[in-house]
Short mmCIF file of N, CA and C in Angstrom, two decimals:
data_model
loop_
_atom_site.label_atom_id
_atom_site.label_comp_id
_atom_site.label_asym_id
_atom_site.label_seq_id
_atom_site.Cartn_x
_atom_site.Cartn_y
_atom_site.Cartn_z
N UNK A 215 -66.38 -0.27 -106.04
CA UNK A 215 -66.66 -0.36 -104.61
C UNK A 215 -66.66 -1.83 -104.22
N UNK A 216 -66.03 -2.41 -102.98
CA UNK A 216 -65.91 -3.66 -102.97
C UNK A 216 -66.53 -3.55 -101.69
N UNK A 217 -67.78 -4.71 -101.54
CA UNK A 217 -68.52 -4.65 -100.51
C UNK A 217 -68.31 -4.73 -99.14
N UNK A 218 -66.93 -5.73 -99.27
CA UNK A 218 -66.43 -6.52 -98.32
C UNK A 218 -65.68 -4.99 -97.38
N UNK A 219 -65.54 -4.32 -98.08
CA UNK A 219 -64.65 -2.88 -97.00
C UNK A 219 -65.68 -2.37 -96.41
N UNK A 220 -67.38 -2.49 -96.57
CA UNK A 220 -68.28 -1.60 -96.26
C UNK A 220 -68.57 -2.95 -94.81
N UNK A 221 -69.01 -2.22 -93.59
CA UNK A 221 -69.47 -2.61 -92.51
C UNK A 221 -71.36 -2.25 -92.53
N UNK A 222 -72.00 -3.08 -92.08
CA UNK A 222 -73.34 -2.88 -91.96
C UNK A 222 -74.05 -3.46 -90.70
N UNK A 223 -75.19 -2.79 -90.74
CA UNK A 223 -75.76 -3.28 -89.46
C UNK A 223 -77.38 -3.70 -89.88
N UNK A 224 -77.53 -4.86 -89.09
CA UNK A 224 -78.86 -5.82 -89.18
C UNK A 224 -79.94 -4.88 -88.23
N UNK A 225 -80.40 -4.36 -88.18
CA UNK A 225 -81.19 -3.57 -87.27
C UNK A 225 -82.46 -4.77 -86.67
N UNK A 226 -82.30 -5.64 -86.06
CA UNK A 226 -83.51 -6.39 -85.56
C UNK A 226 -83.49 -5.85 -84.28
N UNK A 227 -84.63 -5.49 -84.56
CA UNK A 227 -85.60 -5.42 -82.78
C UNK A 227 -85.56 -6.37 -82.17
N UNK A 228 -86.02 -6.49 -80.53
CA UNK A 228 -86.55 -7.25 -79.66
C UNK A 228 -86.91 -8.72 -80.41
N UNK A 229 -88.28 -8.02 -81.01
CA UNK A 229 -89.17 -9.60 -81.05
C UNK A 229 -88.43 -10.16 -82.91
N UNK A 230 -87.12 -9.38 -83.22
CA UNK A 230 -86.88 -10.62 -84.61
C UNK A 230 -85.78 -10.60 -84.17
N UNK A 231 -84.80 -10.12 -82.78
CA UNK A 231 -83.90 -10.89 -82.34
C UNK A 231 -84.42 -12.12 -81.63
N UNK A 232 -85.18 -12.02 -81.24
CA UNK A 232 -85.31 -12.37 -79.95
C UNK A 232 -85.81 -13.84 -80.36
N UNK A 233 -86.74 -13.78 -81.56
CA UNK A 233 -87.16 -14.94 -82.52
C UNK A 233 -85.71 -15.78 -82.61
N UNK A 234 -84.87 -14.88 -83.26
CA UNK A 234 -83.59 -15.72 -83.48
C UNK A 234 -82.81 -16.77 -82.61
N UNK A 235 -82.64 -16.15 -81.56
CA UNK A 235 -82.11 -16.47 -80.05
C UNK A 235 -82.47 -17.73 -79.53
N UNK A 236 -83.78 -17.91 -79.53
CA UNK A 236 -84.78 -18.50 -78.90
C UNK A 236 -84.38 -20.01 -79.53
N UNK A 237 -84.13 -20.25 -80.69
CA UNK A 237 -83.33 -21.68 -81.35
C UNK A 237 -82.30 -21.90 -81.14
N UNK A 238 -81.58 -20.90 -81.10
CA UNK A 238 -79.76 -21.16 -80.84
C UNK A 238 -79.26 -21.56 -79.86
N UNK A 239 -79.06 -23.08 -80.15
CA UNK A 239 -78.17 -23.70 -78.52
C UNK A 239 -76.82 -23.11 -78.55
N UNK A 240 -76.16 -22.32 -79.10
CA UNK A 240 -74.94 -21.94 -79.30
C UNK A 240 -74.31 -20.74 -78.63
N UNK A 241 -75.54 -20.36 -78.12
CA UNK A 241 -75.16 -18.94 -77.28
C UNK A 241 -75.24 -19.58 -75.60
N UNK A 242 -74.66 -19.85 -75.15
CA UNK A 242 -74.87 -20.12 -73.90
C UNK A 242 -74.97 -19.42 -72.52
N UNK A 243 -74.67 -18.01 -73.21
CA UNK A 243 -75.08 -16.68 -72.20
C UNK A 243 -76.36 -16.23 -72.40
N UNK A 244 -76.75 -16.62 -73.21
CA UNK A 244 -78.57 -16.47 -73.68
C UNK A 244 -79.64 -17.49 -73.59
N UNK A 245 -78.84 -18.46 -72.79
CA UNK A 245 -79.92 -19.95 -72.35
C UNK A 245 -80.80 -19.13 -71.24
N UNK A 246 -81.78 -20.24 -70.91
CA UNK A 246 -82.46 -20.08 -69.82
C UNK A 246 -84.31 -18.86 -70.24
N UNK A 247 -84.83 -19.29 -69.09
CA UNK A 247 -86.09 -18.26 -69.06
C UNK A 247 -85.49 -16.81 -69.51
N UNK A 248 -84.83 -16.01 -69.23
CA UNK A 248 -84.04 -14.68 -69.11
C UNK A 248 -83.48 -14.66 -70.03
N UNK A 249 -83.49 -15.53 -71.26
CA UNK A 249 -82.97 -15.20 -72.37
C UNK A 249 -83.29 -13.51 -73.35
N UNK A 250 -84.49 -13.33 -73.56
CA UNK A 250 -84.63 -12.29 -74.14
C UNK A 250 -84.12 -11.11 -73.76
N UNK A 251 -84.27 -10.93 -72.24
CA UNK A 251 -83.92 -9.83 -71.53
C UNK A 251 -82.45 -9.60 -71.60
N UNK A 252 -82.09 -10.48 -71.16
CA UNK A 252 -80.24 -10.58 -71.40
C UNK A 252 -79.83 -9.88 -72.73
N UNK A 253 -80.75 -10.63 -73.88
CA UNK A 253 -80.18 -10.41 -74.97
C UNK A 253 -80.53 -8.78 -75.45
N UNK A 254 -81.73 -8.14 -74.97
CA UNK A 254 -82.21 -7.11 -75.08
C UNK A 254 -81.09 -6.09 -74.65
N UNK A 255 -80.98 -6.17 -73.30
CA UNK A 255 -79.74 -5.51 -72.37
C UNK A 255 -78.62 -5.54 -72.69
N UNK A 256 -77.91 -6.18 -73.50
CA UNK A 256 -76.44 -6.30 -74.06
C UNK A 256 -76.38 -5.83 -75.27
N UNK A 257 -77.73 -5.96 -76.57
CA UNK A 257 -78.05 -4.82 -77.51
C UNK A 257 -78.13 -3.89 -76.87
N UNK A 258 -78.69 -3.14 -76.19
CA UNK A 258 -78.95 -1.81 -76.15
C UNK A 258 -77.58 -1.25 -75.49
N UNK A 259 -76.37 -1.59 -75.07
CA UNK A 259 -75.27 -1.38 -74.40
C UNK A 259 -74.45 -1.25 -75.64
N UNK A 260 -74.66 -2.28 -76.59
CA UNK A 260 -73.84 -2.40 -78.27
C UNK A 260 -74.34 -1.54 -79.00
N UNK A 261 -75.25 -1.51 -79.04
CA UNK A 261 -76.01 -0.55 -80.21
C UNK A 261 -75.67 1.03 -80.47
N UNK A 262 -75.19 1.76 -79.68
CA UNK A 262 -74.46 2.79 -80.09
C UNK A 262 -73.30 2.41 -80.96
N UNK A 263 -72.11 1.87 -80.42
CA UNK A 263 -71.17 0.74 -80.53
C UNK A 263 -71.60 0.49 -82.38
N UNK A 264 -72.46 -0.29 -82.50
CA UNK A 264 -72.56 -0.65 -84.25
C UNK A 264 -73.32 0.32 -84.60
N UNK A 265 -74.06 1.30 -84.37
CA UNK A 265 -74.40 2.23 -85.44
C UNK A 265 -73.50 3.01 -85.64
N UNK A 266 -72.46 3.55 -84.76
CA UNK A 266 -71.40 4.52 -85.23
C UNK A 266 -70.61 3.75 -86.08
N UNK A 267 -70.15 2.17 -86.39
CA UNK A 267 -69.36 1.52 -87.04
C UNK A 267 -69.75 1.41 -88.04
N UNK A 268 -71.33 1.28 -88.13
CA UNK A 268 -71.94 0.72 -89.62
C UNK A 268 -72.30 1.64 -90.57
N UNK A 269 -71.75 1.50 -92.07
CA UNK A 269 -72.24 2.39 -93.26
C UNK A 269 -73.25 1.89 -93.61
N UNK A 270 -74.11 0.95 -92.81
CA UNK A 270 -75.07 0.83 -93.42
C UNK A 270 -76.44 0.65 -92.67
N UNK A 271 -77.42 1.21 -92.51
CA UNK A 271 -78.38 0.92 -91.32
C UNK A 271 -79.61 0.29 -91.81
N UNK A 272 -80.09 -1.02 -91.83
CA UNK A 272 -81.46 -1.43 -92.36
C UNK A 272 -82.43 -2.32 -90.86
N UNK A 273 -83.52 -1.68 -91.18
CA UNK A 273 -84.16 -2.47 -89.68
C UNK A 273 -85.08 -3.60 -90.28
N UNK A 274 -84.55 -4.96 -90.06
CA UNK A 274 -84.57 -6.20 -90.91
C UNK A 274 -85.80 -6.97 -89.78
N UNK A 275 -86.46 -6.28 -89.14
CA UNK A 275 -88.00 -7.26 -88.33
C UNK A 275 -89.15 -6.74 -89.63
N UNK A 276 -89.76 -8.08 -89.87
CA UNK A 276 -90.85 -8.16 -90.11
C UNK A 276 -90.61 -8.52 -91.69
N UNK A 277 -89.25 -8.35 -92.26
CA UNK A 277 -89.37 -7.81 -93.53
C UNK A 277 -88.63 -9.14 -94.82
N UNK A 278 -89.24 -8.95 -95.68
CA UNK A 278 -88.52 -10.63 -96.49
C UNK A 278 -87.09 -10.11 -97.00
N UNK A 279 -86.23 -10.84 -97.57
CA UNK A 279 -85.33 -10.72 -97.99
C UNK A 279 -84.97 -9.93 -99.03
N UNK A 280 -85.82 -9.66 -99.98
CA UNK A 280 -85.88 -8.90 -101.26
C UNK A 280 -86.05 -7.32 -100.41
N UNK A 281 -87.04 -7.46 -99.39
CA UNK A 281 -87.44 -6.00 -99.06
C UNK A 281 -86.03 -5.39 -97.95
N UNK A 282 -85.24 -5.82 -97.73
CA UNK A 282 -84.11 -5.58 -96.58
C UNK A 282 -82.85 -5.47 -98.20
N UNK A 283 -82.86 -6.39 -99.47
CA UNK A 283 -81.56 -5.86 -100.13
C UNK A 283 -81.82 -4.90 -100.56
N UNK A 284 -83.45 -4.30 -101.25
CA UNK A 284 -83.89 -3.02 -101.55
C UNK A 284 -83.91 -1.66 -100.81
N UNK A 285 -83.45 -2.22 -99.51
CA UNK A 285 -83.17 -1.14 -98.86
C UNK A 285 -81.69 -0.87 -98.96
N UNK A 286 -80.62 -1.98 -98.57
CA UNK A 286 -79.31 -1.85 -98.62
C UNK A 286 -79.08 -1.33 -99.69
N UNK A 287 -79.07 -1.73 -100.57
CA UNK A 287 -79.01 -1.68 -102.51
C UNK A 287 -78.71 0.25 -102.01
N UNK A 288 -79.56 0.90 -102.42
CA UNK A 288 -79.63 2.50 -102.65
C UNK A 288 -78.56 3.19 -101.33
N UNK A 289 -78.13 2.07 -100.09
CA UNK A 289 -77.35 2.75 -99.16
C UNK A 289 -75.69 2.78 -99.41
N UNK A 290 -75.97 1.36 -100.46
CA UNK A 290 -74.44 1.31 -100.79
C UNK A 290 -74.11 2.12 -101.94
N UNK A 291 -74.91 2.32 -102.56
CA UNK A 291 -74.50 2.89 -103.88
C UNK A 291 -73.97 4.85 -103.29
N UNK A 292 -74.31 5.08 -102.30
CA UNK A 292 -74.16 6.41 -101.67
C UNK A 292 -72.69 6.38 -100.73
N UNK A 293 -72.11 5.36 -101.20
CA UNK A 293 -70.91 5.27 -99.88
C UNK A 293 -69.77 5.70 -100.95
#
């Protein structure tokens, strides 16, 4: 199985996108006070969109790195 053919999805909520966002001068449709909301509103429009694409679904707020590959780990091995 070569990983690189499998598509996955980062499942962050609101407040561990939104954490993300909040540093990135690079998005420039997500500047400003109205940043979160924007960014909230354009997930929830995508988000059908990547869960039908992704073989892989992990919801990555709150959680360390070891605890998000322990989840992937057992999703790939099922593909």
């Amino acid at each position: 199985m070569a990983l690189a053919r499998h598509r996955g999805l980062s499942g962050a909520g609101p407040a561990g996108g939104g954490e993300r966002i909040k540093a990135d001068s690079n998005r420039p449709l997500l500047a400003g006070d109205e940043a979160l909301t924007v960014w909230a509103s354009v997930y929830e429009k995508r988000r059908p969109i990547y869960e039908m694409l992704a073989d892989v679904h992990v919801v990555v707020d709150g959680k360390s790195v070891l605890q998000i590959v322990e989840e992937i780990l057992p999703q790939l091995e099922q593909l």
